[in-house]
Short mmCIF file of C-alpha atoms and ligand atoms in Angstrom, two decimals:
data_model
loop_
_atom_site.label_atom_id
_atom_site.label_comp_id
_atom_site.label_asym_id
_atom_site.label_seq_id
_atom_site.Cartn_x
_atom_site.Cartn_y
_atom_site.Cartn_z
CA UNK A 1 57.35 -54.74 70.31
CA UNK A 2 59.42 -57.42 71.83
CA UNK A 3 58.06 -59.74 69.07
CA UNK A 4 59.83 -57.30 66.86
CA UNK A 5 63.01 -56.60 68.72
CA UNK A 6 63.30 -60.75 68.52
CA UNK A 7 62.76 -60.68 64.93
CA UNK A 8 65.12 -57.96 64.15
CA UNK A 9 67.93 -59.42 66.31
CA UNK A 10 67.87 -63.08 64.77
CA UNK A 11 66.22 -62.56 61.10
CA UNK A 12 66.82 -66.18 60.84
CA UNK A 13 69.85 -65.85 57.87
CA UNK A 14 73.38 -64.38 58.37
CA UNK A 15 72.95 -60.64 58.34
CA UNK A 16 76.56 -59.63 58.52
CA UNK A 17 76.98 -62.25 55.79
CA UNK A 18 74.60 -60.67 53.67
CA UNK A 19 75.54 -56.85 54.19
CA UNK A 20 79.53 -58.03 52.89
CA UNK A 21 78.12 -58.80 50.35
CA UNK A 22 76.76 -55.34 49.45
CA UNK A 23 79.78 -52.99 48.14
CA UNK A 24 77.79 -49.46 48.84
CA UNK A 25 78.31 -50.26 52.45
CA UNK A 26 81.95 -50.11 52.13
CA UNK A 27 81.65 -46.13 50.74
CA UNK A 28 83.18 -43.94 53.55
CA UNK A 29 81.10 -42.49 55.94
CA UNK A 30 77.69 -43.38 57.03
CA UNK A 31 75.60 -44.76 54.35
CA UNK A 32 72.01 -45.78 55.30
CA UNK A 33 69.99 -46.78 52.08
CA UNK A 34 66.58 -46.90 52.94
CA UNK A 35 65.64 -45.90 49.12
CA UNK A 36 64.48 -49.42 48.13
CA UNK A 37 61.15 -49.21 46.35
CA UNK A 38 63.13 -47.06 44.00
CA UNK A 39 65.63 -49.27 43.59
CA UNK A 40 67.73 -51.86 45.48
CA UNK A 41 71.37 -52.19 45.68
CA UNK A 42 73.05 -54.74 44.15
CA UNK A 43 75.17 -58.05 46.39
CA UNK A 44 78.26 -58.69 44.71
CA UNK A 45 77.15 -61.70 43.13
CA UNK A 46 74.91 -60.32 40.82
CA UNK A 47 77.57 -57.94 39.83
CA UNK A 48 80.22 -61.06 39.30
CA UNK A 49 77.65 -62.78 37.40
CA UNK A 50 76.91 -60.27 34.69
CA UNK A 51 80.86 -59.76 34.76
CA UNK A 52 81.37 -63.08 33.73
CA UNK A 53 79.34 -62.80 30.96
CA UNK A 54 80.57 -59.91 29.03
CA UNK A 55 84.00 -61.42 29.91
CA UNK A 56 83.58 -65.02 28.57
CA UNK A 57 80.04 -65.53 27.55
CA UNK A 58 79.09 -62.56 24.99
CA UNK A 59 77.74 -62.53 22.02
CA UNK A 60 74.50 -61.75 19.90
CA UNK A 61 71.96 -64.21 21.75
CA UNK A 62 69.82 -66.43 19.26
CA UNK A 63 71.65 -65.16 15.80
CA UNK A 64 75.43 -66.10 16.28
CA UNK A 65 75.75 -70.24 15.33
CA UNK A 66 79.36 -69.83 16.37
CA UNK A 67 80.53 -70.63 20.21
CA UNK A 68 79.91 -67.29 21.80
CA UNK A 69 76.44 -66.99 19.93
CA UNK A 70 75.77 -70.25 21.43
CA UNK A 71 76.76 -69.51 25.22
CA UNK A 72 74.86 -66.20 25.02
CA UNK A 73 71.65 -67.99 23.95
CA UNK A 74 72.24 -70.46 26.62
CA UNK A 75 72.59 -67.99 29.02
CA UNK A 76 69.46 -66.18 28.05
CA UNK A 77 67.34 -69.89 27.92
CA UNK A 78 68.83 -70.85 31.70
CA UNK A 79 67.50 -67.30 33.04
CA UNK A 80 64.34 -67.61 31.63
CA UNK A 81 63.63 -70.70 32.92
CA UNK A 82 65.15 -69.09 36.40
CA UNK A 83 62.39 -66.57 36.49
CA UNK A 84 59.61 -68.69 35.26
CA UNK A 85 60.27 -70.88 37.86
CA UNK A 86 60.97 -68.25 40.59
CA UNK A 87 57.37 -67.07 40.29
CA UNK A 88 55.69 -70.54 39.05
CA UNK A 89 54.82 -69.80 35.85
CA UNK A 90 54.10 -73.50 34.01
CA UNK A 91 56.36 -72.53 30.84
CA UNK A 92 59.26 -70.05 29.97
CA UNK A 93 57.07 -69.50 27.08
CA UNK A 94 54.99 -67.14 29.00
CA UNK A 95 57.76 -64.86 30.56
CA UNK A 96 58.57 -62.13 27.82
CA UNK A 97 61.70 -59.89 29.10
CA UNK A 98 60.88 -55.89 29.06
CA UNK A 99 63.31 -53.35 30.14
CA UNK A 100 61.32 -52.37 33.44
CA UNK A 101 57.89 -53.08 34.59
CA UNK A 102 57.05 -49.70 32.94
CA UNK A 103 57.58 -51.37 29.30
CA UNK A 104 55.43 -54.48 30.41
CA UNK A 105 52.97 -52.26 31.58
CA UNK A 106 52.75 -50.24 28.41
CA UNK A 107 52.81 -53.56 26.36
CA UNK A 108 49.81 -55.20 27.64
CA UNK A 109 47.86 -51.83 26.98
CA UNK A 110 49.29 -51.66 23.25
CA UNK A 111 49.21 -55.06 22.54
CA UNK A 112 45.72 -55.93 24.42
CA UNK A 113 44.31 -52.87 25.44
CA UNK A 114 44.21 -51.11 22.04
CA UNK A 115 42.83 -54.45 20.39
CA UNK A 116 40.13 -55.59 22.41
CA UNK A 117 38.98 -52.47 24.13
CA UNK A 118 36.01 -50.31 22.91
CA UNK A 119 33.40 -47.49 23.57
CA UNK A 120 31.57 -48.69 26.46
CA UNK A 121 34.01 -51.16 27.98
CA UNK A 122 35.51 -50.61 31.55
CA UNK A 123 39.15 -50.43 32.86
CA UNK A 124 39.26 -50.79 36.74
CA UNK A 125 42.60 -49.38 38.15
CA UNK A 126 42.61 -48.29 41.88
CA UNK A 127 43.83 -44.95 43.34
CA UNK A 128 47.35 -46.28 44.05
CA UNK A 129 48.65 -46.75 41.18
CA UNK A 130 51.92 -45.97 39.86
CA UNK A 131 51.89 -43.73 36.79
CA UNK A 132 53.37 -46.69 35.13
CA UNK A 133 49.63 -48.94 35.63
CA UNK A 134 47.84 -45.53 35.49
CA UNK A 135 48.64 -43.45 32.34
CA UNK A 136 48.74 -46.39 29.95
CA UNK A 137 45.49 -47.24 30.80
CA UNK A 138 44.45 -43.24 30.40
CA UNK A 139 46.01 -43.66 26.92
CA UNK A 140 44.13 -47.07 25.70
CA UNK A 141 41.04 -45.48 27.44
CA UNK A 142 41.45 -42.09 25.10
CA UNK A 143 42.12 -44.33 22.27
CA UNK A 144 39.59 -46.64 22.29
CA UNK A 145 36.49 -44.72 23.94
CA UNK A 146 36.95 -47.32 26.83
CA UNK A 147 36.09 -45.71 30.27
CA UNK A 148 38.46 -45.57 33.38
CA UNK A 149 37.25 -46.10 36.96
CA UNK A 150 39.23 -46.21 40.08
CA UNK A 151 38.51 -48.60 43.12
CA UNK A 152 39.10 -45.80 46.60
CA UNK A 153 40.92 -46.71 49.49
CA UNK A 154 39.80 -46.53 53.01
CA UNK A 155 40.55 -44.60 55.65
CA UNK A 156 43.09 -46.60 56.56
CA UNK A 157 44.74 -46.76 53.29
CA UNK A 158 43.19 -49.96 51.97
CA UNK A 159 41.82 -50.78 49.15
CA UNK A 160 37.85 -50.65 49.21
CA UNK A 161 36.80 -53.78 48.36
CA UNK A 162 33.42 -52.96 48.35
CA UNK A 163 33.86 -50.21 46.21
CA UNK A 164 35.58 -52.46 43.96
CA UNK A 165 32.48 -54.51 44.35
CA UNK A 166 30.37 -51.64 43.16
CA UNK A 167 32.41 -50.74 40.40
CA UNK A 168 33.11 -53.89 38.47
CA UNK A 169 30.48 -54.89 36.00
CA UNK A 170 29.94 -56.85 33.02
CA UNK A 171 31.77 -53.71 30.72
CA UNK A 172 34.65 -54.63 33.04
CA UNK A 173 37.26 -55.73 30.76
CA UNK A 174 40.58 -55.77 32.29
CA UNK A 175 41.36 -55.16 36.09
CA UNK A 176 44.83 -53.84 37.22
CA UNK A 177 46.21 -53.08 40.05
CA UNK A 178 49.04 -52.74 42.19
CA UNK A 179 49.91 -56.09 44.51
CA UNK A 180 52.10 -53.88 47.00
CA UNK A 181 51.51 -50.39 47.12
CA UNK A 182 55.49 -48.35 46.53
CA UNK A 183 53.76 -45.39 48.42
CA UNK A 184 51.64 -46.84 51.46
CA UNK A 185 53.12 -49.98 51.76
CA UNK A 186 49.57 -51.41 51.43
CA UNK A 187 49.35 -55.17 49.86
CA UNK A 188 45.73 -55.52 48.77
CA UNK A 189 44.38 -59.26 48.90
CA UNK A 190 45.16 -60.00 44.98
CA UNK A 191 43.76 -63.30 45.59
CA UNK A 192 40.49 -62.39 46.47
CA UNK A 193 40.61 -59.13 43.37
CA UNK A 194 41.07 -61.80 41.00
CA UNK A 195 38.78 -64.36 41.93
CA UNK A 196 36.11 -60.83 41.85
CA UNK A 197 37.56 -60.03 38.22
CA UNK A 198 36.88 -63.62 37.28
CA UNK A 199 32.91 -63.68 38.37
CA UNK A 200 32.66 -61.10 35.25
CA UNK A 201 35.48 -62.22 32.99
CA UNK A 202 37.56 -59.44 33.32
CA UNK A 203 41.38 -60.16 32.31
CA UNK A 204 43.83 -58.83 35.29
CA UNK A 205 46.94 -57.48 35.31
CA UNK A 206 49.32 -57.76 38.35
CA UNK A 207 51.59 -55.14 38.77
CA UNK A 208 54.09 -56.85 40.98
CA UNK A 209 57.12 -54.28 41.16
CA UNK A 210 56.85 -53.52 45.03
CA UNK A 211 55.69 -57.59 45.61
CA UNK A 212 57.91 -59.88 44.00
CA UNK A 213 61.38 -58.07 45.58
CA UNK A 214 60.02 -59.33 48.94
CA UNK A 215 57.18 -61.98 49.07
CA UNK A 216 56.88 -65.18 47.55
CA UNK A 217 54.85 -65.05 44.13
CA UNK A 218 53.25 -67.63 42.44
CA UNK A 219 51.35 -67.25 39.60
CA UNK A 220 49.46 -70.23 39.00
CA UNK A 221 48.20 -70.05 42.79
CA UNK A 222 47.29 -66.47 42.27
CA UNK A 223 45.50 -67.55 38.47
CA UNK A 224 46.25 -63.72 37.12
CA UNK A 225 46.45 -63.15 33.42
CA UNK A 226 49.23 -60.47 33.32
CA UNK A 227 52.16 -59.68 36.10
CA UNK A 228 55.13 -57.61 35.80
CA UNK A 229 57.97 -56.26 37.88
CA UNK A 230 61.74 -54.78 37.47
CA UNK A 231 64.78 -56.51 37.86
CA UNK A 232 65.95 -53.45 39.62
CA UNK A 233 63.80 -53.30 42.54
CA UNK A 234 64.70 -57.15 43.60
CA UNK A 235 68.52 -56.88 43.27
CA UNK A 236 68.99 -56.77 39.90
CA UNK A 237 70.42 -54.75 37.30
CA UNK A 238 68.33 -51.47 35.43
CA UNK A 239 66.94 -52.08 32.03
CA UNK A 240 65.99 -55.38 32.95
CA UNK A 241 61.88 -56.50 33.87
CA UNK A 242 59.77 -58.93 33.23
CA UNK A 243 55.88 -59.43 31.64
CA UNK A 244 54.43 -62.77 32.60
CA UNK A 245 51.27 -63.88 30.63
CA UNK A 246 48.99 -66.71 30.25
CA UNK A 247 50.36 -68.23 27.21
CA UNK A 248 47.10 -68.70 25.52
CA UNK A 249 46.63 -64.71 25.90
CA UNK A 250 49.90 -63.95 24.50
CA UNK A 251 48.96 -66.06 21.47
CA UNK A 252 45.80 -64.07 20.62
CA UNK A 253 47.96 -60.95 21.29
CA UNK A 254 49.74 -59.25 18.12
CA UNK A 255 53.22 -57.71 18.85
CA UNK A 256 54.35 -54.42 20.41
CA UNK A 257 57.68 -53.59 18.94
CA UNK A 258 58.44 -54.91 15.79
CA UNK A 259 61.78 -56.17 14.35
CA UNK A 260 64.38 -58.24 14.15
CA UNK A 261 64.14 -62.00 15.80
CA UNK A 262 60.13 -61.27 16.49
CA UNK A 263 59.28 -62.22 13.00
CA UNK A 264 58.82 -66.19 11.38
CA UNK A 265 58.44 -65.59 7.55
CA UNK A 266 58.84 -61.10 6.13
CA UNK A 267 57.27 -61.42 2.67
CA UNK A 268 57.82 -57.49 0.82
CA UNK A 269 53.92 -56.47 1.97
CA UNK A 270 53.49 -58.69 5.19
CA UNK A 271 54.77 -60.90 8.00
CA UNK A 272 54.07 -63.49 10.42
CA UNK A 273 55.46 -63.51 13.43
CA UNK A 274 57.79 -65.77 15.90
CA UNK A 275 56.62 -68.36 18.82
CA UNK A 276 56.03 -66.98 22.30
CA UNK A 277 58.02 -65.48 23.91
CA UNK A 278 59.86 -64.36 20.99
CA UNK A 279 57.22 -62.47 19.23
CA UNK A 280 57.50 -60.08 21.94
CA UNK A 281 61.06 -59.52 22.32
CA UNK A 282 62.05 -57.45 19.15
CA UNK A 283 65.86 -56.87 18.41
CA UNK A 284 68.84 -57.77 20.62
CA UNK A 285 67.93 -58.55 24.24
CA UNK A 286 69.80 -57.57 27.13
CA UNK A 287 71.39 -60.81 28.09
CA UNK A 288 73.92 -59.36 30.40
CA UNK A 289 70.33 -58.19 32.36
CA UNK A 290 68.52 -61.45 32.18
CA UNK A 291 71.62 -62.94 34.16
CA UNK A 292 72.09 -60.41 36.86
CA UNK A 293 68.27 -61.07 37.29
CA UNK A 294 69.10 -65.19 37.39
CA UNK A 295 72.02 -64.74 39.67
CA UNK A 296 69.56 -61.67 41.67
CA UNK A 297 66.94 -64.43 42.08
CA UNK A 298 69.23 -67.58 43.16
CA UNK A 299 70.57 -64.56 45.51
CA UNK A 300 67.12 -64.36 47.10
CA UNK A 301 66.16 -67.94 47.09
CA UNK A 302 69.17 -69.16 48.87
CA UNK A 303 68.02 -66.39 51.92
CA UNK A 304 64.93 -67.00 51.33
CA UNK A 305 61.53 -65.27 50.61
CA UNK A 306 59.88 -66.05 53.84
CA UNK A 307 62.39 -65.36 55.93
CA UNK A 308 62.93 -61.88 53.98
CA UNK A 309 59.37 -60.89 54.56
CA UNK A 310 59.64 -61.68 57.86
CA UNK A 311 62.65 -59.76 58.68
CA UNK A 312 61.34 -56.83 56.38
CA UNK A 313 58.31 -56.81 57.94
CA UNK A 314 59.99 -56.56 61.38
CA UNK A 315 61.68 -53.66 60.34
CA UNK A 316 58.28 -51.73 59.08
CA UNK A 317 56.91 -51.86 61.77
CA UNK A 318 59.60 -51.20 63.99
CA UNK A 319 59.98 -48.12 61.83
CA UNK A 320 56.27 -47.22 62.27
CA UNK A 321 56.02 -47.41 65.88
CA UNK A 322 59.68 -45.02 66.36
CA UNK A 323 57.70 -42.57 64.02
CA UNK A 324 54.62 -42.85 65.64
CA UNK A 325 56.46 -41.73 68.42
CA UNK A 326 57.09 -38.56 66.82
CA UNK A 327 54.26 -36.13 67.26
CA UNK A 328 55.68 -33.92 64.41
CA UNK A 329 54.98 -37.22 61.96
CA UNK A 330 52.46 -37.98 59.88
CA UNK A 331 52.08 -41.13 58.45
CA UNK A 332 50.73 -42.90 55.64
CA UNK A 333 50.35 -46.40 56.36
CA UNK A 334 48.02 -48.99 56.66
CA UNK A 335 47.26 -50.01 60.89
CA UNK A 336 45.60 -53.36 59.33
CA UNK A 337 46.42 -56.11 56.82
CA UNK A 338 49.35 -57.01 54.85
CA UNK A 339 52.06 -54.43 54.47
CA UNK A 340 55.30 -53.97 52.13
CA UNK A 341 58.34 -52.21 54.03
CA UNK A 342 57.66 -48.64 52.55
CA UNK A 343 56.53 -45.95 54.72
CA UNK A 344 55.03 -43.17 52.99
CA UNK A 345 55.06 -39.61 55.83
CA UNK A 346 55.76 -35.87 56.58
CA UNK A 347 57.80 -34.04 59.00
CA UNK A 348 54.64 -31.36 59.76
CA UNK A 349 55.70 -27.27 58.26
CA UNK A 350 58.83 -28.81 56.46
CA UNK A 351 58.94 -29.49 53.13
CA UNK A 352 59.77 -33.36 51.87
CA UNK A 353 62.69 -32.03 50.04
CA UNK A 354 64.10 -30.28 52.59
CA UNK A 355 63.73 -32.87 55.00
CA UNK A 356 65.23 -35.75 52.42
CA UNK A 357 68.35 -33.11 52.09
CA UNK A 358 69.27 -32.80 55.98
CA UNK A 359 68.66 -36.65 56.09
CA UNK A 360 70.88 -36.88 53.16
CA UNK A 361 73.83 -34.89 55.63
CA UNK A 362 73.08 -37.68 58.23
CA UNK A 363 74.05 -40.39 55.09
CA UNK A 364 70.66 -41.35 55.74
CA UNK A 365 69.02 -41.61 52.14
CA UNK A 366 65.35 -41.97 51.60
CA UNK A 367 62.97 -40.62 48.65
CA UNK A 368 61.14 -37.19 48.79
CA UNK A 369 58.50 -36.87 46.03
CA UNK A 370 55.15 -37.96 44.47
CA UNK A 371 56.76 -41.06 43.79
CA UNK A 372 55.13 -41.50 40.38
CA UNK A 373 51.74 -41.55 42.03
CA UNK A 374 49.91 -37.77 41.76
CA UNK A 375 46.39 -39.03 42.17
CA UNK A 376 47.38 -40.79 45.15
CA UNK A 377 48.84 -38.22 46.63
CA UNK A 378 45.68 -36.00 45.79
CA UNK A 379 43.92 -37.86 47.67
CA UNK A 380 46.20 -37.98 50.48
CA UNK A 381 45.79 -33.73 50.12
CA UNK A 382 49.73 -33.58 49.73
CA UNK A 383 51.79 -32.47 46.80
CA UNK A 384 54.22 -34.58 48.18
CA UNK A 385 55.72 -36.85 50.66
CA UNK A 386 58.77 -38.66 52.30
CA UNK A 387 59.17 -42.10 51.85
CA UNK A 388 61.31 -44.51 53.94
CA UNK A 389 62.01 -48.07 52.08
CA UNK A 390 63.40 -50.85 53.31
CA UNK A 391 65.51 -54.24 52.71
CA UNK A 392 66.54 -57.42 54.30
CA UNK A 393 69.92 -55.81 54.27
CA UNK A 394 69.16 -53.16 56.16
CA UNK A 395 68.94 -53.07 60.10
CA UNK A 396 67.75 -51.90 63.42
CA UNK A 397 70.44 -49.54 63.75
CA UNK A 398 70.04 -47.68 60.16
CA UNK A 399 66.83 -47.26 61.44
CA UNK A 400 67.53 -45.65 64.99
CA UNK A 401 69.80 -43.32 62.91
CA UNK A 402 67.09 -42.65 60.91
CA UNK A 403 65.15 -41.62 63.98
CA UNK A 404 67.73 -39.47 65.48
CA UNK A 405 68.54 -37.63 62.41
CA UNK A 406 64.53 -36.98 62.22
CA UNK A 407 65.00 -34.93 65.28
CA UNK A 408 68.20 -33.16 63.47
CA UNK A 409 65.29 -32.20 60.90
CA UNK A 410 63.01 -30.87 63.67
CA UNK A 411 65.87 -28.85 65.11
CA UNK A 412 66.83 -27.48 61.85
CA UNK A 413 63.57 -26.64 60.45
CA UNK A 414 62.75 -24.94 63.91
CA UNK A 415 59.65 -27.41 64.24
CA UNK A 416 57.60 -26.30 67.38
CA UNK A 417 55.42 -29.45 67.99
C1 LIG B 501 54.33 -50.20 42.06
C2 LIG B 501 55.24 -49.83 40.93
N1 LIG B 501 54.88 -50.13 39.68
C3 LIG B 501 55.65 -49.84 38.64
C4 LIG B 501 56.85 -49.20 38.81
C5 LIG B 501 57.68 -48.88 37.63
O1 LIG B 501 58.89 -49.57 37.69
P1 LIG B 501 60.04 -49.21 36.67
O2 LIG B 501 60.39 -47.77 36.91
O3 LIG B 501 61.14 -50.13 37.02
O4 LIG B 501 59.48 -49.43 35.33
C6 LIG B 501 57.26 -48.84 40.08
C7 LIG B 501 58.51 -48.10 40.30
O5 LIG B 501 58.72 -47.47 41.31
C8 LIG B 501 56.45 -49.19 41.18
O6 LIG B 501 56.80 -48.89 42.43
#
């Protein structure tokens, strides 16, 4: 613990800095957003940034020859080299801009999945999944005969890697899973998944949306075929995300959405289509996104990645050990390995919803749900649960509140434990 309480008290960047730079903490009253695996707030940067370009900088990216054609193409070029960079991808060639990590998700199974599955063939998901890496797959697998199999976790909500190891065989075709669980917290080895995958040349697919906000991604080191994540979650703005693929994959792929800019020659009967990564990105892009994403990622660099997950990390499992506390708490979160700062529990005989509503009176804000994970929460025997979040902007103090109003909730729901 006093490990922690060091951490927490000298996170090793400016924290008061930081939180004037977030405007929801100037709303009146107490406002403690510990929502962030649904979505982060946004520093005033990122906000100034995509300001600046509708202002001075707008206009229909890659079509318009004229000067504010030209500065909206530019602007689209510079943040796509941004994010290939930010997660070491060797060319901007391979990062295709999606609305969410939803739409990447669902792209890879259209464009890949439909093409080059068939009767007989594997798809390994695990039983953590977000709906978003989950029912796309159910779909390809209905579609093209392919079967679905699930890798279990363990009793301490990790993923089984020897059931994994039991599972994957040479029908294994593609392997995806999630790098940071947005329920558990739980951040499976993707390393050592991959290099499994590889043994029986299975393609995998990365979805990143709870990893990239916080750790430091790379994708060459990590050798993945497919990762994705949401602007949103990482300080960004909605409607913005982000497919990254191995360029010689894309190549082979054929498109998802069809349309204008995705296209090189439109004969009356047939087409051919545009280089990477524009055969993917059909009609106008959201170029006011793909810079609050640039300016969201030079917002995070300049803190810095490591010194984010450690300060996040302090504040998990402070968080976890105050709940633990608690006997009236249950909790769903790994004891071992690497963990993401979301802490997926129950206030015993209360409902999550009623519990998220008397937080909600405290200005304490957290998620109360499934959280886009049913079979997970199957598994965990609950229809649903409560889920704290957390961000580097965020501190030890939101999270005492947290703590007291907990016992608000006890009081309130008459909780006799
Ligand atoms: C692990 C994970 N994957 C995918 C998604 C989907 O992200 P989006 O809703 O931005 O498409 C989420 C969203 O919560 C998530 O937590």
């Amino acid at each position: 613990m006093e490990a922690i309480l060091e951490k927490l008290a000298n996170p090793g960047f400016d924290l008061d800095q930081v939180r004037s730079d977030f405007a929801y903490l100037e709303l009146p009253g107490p406002i403690i957003y510990l929502d962030n695996a649904a979505t982060t707030q946004r520093p005033n940067q990122v906000i100034e940034r995509m300001d600046h370009f509708y202002r001075f900088e707008n206009g229909n990216p890659l079509r318009g020859t004229h000067r504010l054609g030209t500065t909206a193409t530019e602007a689209m070029l510079e943040s796509r080299k941004k994010v290939a960079r930010f997660i070491g991808s060797k060319s901007e060639k391979e990062i295709i801009f999606t609305r969410n990590a939803s739409e990447s998700l669902n792209l890879i199974a259209y464009a890949w999945g439909l093409n080059n599955l068939q009767a007989g063939d594997q798809i390994l998901i695990t039983r953590m999944e977000h709906h978003s890496n989950f029912v796309n797959w159910q779909f390809v697998a209905q579609k093209t005969g392919a079967k679905l199999a699930f890798i279990e976790l363990t009793d301490d909500y990790q993923l089984d890697m020897q059931d994994y190891r039991d599972k994957i065989s040479e029908r294994t075709k593609i392997v995806a899973f999630s790098a940071a669980s947005n329920v558990l917290g739980t951040i499976p080895d993707a390393a050592a998944i991959i290099c499994i995958a590889k043994e029986y040349n299975a393609l995998t697919v990365v979805d990143a949306a709870q990893l990239v906000p916080h750790t430091k991604v790379n994708v060459r080191e990590l050798d993945c075929d497919f990762l994705v994540f949401s602007g949103h979650k990482m300080l960004g703005p909605l409607g913005i995300g982000v497919l990254y693929g191995k360029a010689e994959i894309l190549l082979e792929m054929t498109p998802f959405l069809y349309g204008g800019e995705m296209i090189e020659y439109v004969e009356d009967y047939e087409s051919t289509f545009a280089q990477l990564p524009y055969k993917f990105e059909a009609g106008t892009q959201d170029v006011g996104g793909m810079v609050g994403l640039a300016a969201a990622i030079e917002y995070l660099e300049a803190i810095g990645l490591d010194k984010i997950a450690a300060y996040e990390t302090a504040l998990t499992d402070y968080c976890v050990a105050k709940l633990e506390e608690l006997p009236y708490i249950e909790i769903y979160h790994p004891q071992q390995g690497a963990k993401g700062p979301a802490i997926a529990f129950n206030v015993k005989n209360a409902h999550p919803h009623d519990v998220a509503t008397i937080l909600d009176y405290h200005g304490v804000a957290i998620r109360a749900g499934h959280h886009c994970t049913q079979p997970l929460h199957r598994y965990l025997g609950q229809n649903s649960t409560n889920r704290a979040s957390f961000a580097f902007y965020n501190t030890k103090e939101e999270i005492d509140l947290f703590i007291e109003a907990l016992e608000d909730v006890k009081k309130i729901m008459q909780i006799d434990i």
